[in-house]
Amino acid sequence: MHMVGLFPGEKRIKRTHPTARLGGFILGVLVYGAIGSGFSGTAQAVINGQEADALGMVLFQVFEQYGMPLRMYVQRGDEPWQDDIVFFYNDFSYIYWNNDRVWQVRFDHRHPDPIFGVRMGQDLASVRTTLGEPVFQAEDELLYRLAERGFPIRLRLLFGEQGLEDAYVYRSEF
């Protein structure tokens, strides 16, 4: 599991253990989603060009904007407070929840659309050319500070042998 690192100087705020209320959350998701989607069973692409728009949304906003996810699951963190409820969409994007708000969106190597103007599989040097100087760079990682929307936002890009493999857009105060 890739853990979203902290931007230097930021403190990680301890989150409430999400699995404590998982049952109620799942029930709410199923009821609201079933009512809102008319039981269509289809999932829309989660984010098309507005990669950070989902951050801070609540459940009904996510359903109205992106529809029902194809899958929903709990992703375990190294510590219990790092557990996340995750929605998976058919465009290979993932929405991560903290309590009742979206705190992170992930795009994996299969995501077909550009993310901030770069594509999965693109090499690190060309990504830097497109996005400019990152605030942090490692051998296989770039970290960018994005325009704030009432909270700090970061873009973390992870690279492998095939180029860009994962992109995380997240609220860095969580």
PDB file of C-alpha atoms in Angstrom:
ATOM      1  CA  MET A   1       0.000   0.000   0.000  1.00  0.00           C
ATOM      2  CA  HIS A   2       1.286   3.459  -0.848  1.00  0.00           C
ATOM      3  CA  MET A   3       0.972   5.830   2.048  1.00  0.00           C
ATOM      4  CA  VAL A   4       0.584   9.498   1.273  1.00  0.00           C
ATOM      5  CA  GLY A   5       3.590  11.171   2.821  1.00  0.00           C
ATOM      6  CA  LEU A   6       3.457  14.450   4.618  1.00  0.00           C
ATOM      7  CA  PHE A   7       4.700  17.638   3.119  1.00  0.00           C
ATOM      8  CA  PRO A   8       7.749  18.818   5.093  1.00  0.00           C
ATOM      9  CA  GLY A   9       6.636  20.882   8.086  1.00  0.00           C
ATOM     10  CA  GLU A  10       3.028  19.687   8.111  1.00  0.00           C
ATOM     11  CA  LYS A  11       1.587  17.747  11.002  1.00  0.00           C
ATOM     12  CA  ARG A  12      -0.648  14.752  10.458  1.00  0.00           C
ATOM     13  CA  ILE A  13      -3.961  15.150  12.242  1.00  0.00           C
ATOM     14  CA  LYS A  14      -5.161  11.953  13.855  1.00  0.00           C
ATOM     15  CA  ARG A  15      -8.364  10.817  12.212  1.00  0.00           C
ATOM     16  CA  THR A  16     -11.268   9.094  13.892  1.00  0.00           C
ATOM     17  CA  HIS A  17     -11.135   5.346  13.341  1.00  0.00           C
ATOM     18  CA  PRO A  18     -13.446   4.954  10.290  1.00  0.00           C
ATOM     19  CA  THR A  19     -14.258   1.302  10.858  1.00  0.00           C
ATOM     20  CA  ALA A  20     -15.969   2.216  14.122  1.00  0.00           C
ATOM     21  CA  ARG A  21     -18.902   3.519  12.094  1.00  0.00           C
ATOM     22  CA  LEU A  22     -18.396   1.395   8.987  1.00  0.00           C
ATOM     23  CA  GLY A  23     -21.694  -0.480   9.278  1.00  0.00           C
ATOM     24  CA  GLY A  24     -23.764   2.701   9.412  1.00  0.00           C
ATOM     25  CA  PHE A  25     -21.744   4.270   6.638  1.00  0.00           C
ATOM     26  CA  ILE A  26     -22.201   1.255   4.352  1.00  0.00           C
ATOM     27  CA  LEU A  27     -25.935   1.163   5.039  1.00  0.00           C
ATOM     28  CA  GLY A  28     -26.184   4.882   4.273  1.00  0.00           C
ATOM     29  CA  VAL A  29     -24.214   4.440   1.059  1.00  0.00           C
ATOM     30  CA  LEU A  30     -26.421   1.592  -0.112  1.00  0.00           C
ATOM     31  CA  VAL A  31     -29.707   3.309   0.750  1.00  0.00           C
ATOM     32  CA  TYR A  32     -28.761   6.724  -0.611  1.00  0.00           C
ATOM     33  CA  GLY A  33     -27.080   5.257  -3.689  1.00  0.00           C
ATOM     34  CA  ALA A  34     -30.010   3.012  -4.480  1.00  0.00           C
ATOM     35  CA  ILE A  35     -32.471   5.882  -4.172  1.00  0.00           C
ATOM     36  CA  GLY A  36     -30.264   8.353  -6.042  1.00  0.00           C
ATOM     37  CA  SER A  37     -29.289   6.057  -8.897  1.00  0.00           C
ATOM     38  CA  GLY A  38     -32.627   4.367  -9.451  1.00  0.00           C
ATOM     39  CA  PHE A  39     -30.834   1.020  -9.089  1.00  0.00           C
ATOM     40  CA  SER A  40     -29.171   1.529 -12.484  1.00  0.00           C
ATOM     41  CA  GLY A  41     -26.020  -0.331 -11.436  1.00  0.00           C
ATOM     42  CA  THR A  42     -23.803   1.811 -13.665  1.00  0.00           C
ATOM     43  CA  ALA A  43     -20.863   3.846 -12.428  1.00  0.00           C
ATOM     44  CA  GLN A  44     -19.713   7.054 -14.033  1.00  0.00           C
ATOM     45  CA  ALA A  45     -16.118   8.217 -14.388  1.00  0.00           C
ATOM     46  CA  VAL A  46     -15.155   9.825 -11.123  1.00  0.00           C
ATOM     47  CA  ILE A  47     -13.182  12.866 -12.250  1.00  0.00           C
ATOM     48  CA  ASN A  48     -12.656  14.248 -15.744  1.00  0.00           C
ATOM     49  CA  GLY A  49     -10.160  17.090 -15.634  1.00  0.00           C
ATOM     50  CA  GLN A  50     -11.139  18.530 -12.275  1.00  0.00           C
ATOM     51  CA  GLU A  51      -8.950  16.222 -10.249  1.00  0.00           C
ATOM     52  CA  ALA A  52      -9.262  18.097  -6.950  1.00  0.00           C
ATOM     53  CA  ASP A  53     -12.986  18.906  -7.145  1.00  0.00           C
ATOM     54  CA  ALA A  54     -14.057  15.866  -5.124  1.00  0.00           C
ATOM     55  CA  LEU A  55     -11.900  16.828  -2.132  1.00  0.00           C
ATOM     56  CA  GLY A  56     -14.077  17.949   0.755  1.00  0.00           C
ATOM     57  CA  MET A  57     -17.311  16.608  -0.779  1.00  0.00           C
ATOM     58  CA  VAL A  58     -19.840  14.775   1.374  1.00  0.00           C
ATOM     59  CA  LEU A  59     -21.623  11.559   0.393  1.00  0.00           C
ATOM     60  CA  PHE A  60     -24.639  13.000  -1.420  1.00  0.00           C
ATOM     61  CA  GLN A  61     -22.384  15.320  -3.459  1.00  0.00           C
ATOM     62  CA  VAL A  62     -20.209  12.395  -4.576  1.00  0.00           C
ATOM     63  CA  PHE A  63     -23.278  10.392  -5.628  1.00  0.00           C
ATOM     64  CA  GLU A  64     -24.758  13.364  -7.483  1.00  0.00           C
ATOM     65  CA  GLN A  65     -21.485  14.178  -9.252  1.00  0.00           C
ATOM     66  CA  TYR A  66     -19.960  10.743  -9.898  1.00  0.00           C
ATOM     67  CA  GLY A  67     -22.709   8.168  -9.357  1.00  0.00           C
ATOM     68  CA  MET A  68     -22.429   4.854  -7.559  1.00  0.00           C
ATOM     69  CA  PRO A  69     -18.984   3.280  -7.293  1.00  0.00           C
ATOM     70  CA  LEU A  70     -18.328  -0.145  -8.796  1.00  0.00           C
ATOM     71  CA  ARG A  71     -16.838  -1.286  -5.478  1.00  0.00           C
ATOM     72  CA  MET A  72     -16.507  -0.053  -1.933  1.00  0.00           C
ATOM     73  CA  TYR A  73     -13.971  -1.466   0.521  1.00  0.00           C
ATOM     74  CA  VAL A  74     -11.861  -0.699   3.585  1.00  0.00           C
ATOM     75  CA  GLN A  75      -8.139  -0.223   3.026  1.00  0.00           C
ATOM     76  CA  ARG A  76      -6.087  -0.906   6.126  1.00  0.00           C
ATOM     77  CA  GLY A  77      -3.317   1.496   7.108  1.00  0.00           C
ATOM     78  CA  ASP A  78      -0.254   0.834   9.213  1.00  0.00           C
ATOM     79  CA  GLU A  79      -2.147   2.242  12.214  1.00  0.00           C
ATOM     80  CA  PRO A  80      -5.877   1.781  12.945  1.00  0.00           C
ATOM     81  CA  TRP A  81      -6.547   5.512  12.524  1.00  0.00           C
ATOM     82  CA  GLN A  82      -5.131   5.281   8.975  1.00  0.00           C
ATOM     83  CA  ASP A  83      -7.867   2.909   7.755  1.00  0.00           C
ATOM     84  CA  ASP A  84      -9.858   4.329   4.852  1.00  0.00           C
ATOM     85  CA  ILE A  85     -13.192   3.618   3.242  1.00  0.00           C
ATOM     86  CA  VAL A  86     -12.579   3.630  -0.519  1.00  0.00           C
ATOM     87  CA  PHE A  87     -14.921   3.951  -3.495  1.00  0.00           C
ATOM     88  CA  PHE A  88     -13.593   2.430  -6.749  1.00  0.00           C
ATOM     89  CA  TYR A  89     -14.888   3.697 -10.112  1.00  0.00           C
ATOM     90  CA  ASN A  90     -14.700   2.167 -13.590  1.00  0.00           C
ATOM     91  CA  ASP A  91     -12.141   4.707 -14.828  1.00  0.00           C
ATOM     92  CA  PHE A  92      -9.628   3.305 -12.297  1.00  0.00           C
ATOM     93  CA  SER A  93     -10.019   6.181  -9.891  1.00  0.00           C
ATOM     94  CA  TYR A  94     -10.556   5.820  -6.167  1.00  0.00           C
ATOM     95  CA  ILE A  95     -12.195   8.136  -3.626  1.00  0.00           C
ATOM     96  CA  TYR A  96     -10.931   7.902  -0.029  1.00  0.00           C
ATOM     97  CA  TRP A  97     -13.096   8.990   2.905  1.00  0.00           C
ATOM     98  CA  ASN A  98     -12.238  10.528   6.262  1.00  0.00           C
ATOM     99  CA  ASN A  99     -15.349  10.466   8.436  1.00  0.00           C
ATOM    100  CA  ASP A 100     -17.949  11.971   6.083  1.00  0.00           C
ATOM    101  CA  ARG A 101     -15.703  13.858   3.628  1.00  0.00           C
ATOM    102  CA  VAL A 102     -13.447  12.976   0.714  1.00  0.00           C
ATOM    103  CA  TRP A 103      -9.821  13.495   1.686  1.00  0.00           C
ATOM    104  CA  GLN A 104      -7.982  11.821  -1.216  1.00  0.00           C
ATOM    105  CA  VAL A 105      -8.468  10.766  -4.834  1.00  0.00           C
ATOM    106  CA  ARG A 106      -6.175   8.193  -6.446  1.00  0.00           C
ATOM    107  CA  PHE A 107      -5.692   7.333 -10.123  1.00  0.00           C
ATOM    108  CA  ASP A 108      -3.903   4.063 -10.897  1.00  0.00           C
ATOM    109  CA  HIS A 109      -1.824   3.078 -13.949  1.00  0.00           C
ATOM    110  CA  ARG A 110      -4.947   2.031 -15.910  1.00  0.00           C
ATOM    111  CA  HIS A 111      -6.601   5.476 -15.725  1.00  0.00           C
ATOM    112  CA  PRO A 112      -7.189   6.552 -19.350  1.00  0.00           C
ATOM    113  CA  ASP A 113      -7.461  10.343 -19.016  1.00  0.00           C
ATOM    114  CA  PRO A 114      -4.827  13.020 -18.367  1.00  0.00           C
ATOM    115  CA  ILE A 115      -4.310  14.139 -14.771  1.00  0.00           C
ATOM    116  CA  PHE A 116      -3.275  17.789 -14.592  1.00  0.00           C
ATOM    117  CA  GLY A 117      -2.085  17.412 -18.190  1.00  0.00           C
ATOM    118  CA  VAL A 118       0.022  14.257 -17.742  1.00  0.00           C
ATOM    119  CA  ARG A 119      -0.823  10.650 -18.579  1.00  0.00           C
ATOM    120  CA  MET A 120      -0.167   7.346 -16.911  1.00  0.00           C
ATOM    121  CA  GLY A 121       2.992   5.765 -18.285  1.00  0.00           C
ATOM    122  CA  GLN A 122       4.622   9.134 -18.937  1.00  0.00           C
ATOM    123  CA  ASP A 123       8.259   9.310 -17.782  1.00  0.00           C
ATOM    124  CA  LEU A 124       9.353  11.466 -14.833  1.00  0.00           C
ATOM    125  CA  ALA A 125      11.336  13.964 -16.932  1.00  0.00           C
ATOM    126  CA  SER A 126       8.426  14.736 -19.272  1.00  0.00           C
ATOM    127  CA  VAL A 127       6.042  15.045 -16.309  1.00  0.00           C
ATOM    128  CA  ARG A 128       8.411  17.619 -14.773  1.00  0.00           C
ATOM    129  CA  THR A 129       8.492  19.471 -18.094  1.00  0.00           C
ATOM    130  CA  THR A 130       4.687  19.588 -18.143  1.00  0.00           C
ATOM    131  CA  LEU A 131       4.047  20.416 -14.464  1.00  0.00           C
ATOM    132  CA  GLY A 132       7.179  22.377 -13.597  1.00  0.00           C
ATOM    133  CA  GLU A 133       9.409  22.213 -10.557  1.00  0.00           C
ATOM    134  CA  PRO A 134       8.023  20.016  -7.740  1.00  0.00           C
ATOM    135  CA  VAL A 135       8.361  20.951  -4.071  1.00  0.00           C
ATOM    136  CA  PHE A 136       9.878  17.510  -3.470  1.00  0.00           C
ATOM    137  CA  GLN A 137      11.494  14.939  -5.740  1.00  0.00           C
ATOM    138  CA  ALA A 138      12.826  11.447  -5.080  1.00  0.00           C
ATOM    139  CA  GLU A 139      14.037   8.826  -7.540  1.00  0.00           C
ATOM    140  CA  ASP A 140      10.493   7.570  -8.169  1.00  0.00           C
ATOM    141  CA  GLU A 141       8.264  10.326  -6.792  1.00  0.00           C
ATOM    142  CA  LEU A 142       7.241  13.943  -7.402  1.00  0.00           C
ATOM    143  CA  LEU A 143       5.253  16.081  -4.956  1.00  0.00           C
ATOM    144  CA  TYR A 144       3.475  19.292  -5.968  1.00  0.00           C
ATOM    145  CA  ARG A 145       1.640  21.907  -3.925  1.00  0.00           C
ATOM    146  CA  LEU A 146      -1.665  22.808  -5.593  1.00  0.00           C
ATOM    147  CA  ALA A 147      -3.865  25.864  -5.202  1.00  0.00           C
ATOM    148  CA  GLU A 148      -5.705  25.728  -1.886  1.00  0.00           C
ATOM    149  CA  ARG A 149      -9.494  25.526  -1.661  1.00  0.00           C
ATOM    150  CA  GLY A 150      -9.881  26.384   2.002  1.00  0.00           C
ATOM    151  CA  PHE A 151      -7.468  23.547   2.809  1.00  0.00           C
ATOM    152  CA  PRO A 152      -4.001  22.606   1.524  1.00  0.00           C
ATOM    153  CA  ILE A 153      -3.910  20.279  -1.510  1.00  0.00           C
ATOM    154  CA  ARG A 154      -1.027  18.158  -2.750  1.00  0.00           C
ATOM    155  CA  LEU A 155      -0.390  16.070  -5.856  1.00  0.00           C
ATOM    156  CA  ARG A 156       1.858  13.056  -5.344  1.00  0.00           C
ATOM    157  CA  LEU A 157       3.037  11.154  -8.428  1.00  0.00           C
ATOM    158  CA  LEU A 158       4.682   7.725  -8.139  1.00  0.00           C
ATOM    159  CA  PHE A 159       6.792   6.235 -10.932  1.00  0.00           C
ATOM    160  CA  GLY A 160       7.877   2.694 -11.769  1.00  0.00           C
ATOM    161  CA  GLU A 161       9.488   0.879 -14.667  1.00  0.00           C
ATOM    162  CA  GLN A 162       6.553   1.784 -16.941  1.00  0.00           C
ATOM    163  CA  GLY A 163       6.575   5.501 -16.044  1.00  0.00           C
ATOM    164  CA  LEU A 164       3.817   7.200 -14.044  1.00  0.00           C
ATOM    165  CA  GLU A 165       1.938   4.475 -12.132  1.00  0.00           C
ATOM    166  CA  ASP A 166      -0.090   6.249  -9.447  1.00  0.00           C
ATOM    167  CA  ALA A 167      -1.345   9.775  -8.844  1.00  0.00           C
ATOM    168  CA  TYR A 168      -2.755  10.967  -5.528  1.00  0.00           C
ATOM    169  CA  VAL A 169      -4.562  14.285  -5.073  1.00  0.00           C
ATOM    170  CA  TYR A 170      -5.171  14.863  -1.388  1.00  0.00           C
ATOM    171  CA  ARG A 171      -5.931  17.225   1.453  1.00  0.00           C
ATOM    172  CA  SER A 172      -2.631  17.374   3.272  1.00  0.00           C
ATOM    173  CA  GLU A 173      -4.030  18.423   6.645  1.00  0.00           C
ATOM    174  CA  PHE A 174      -5.545  14.942   7.182  1.00  0.00           C
TER     175      PHE A 174
END
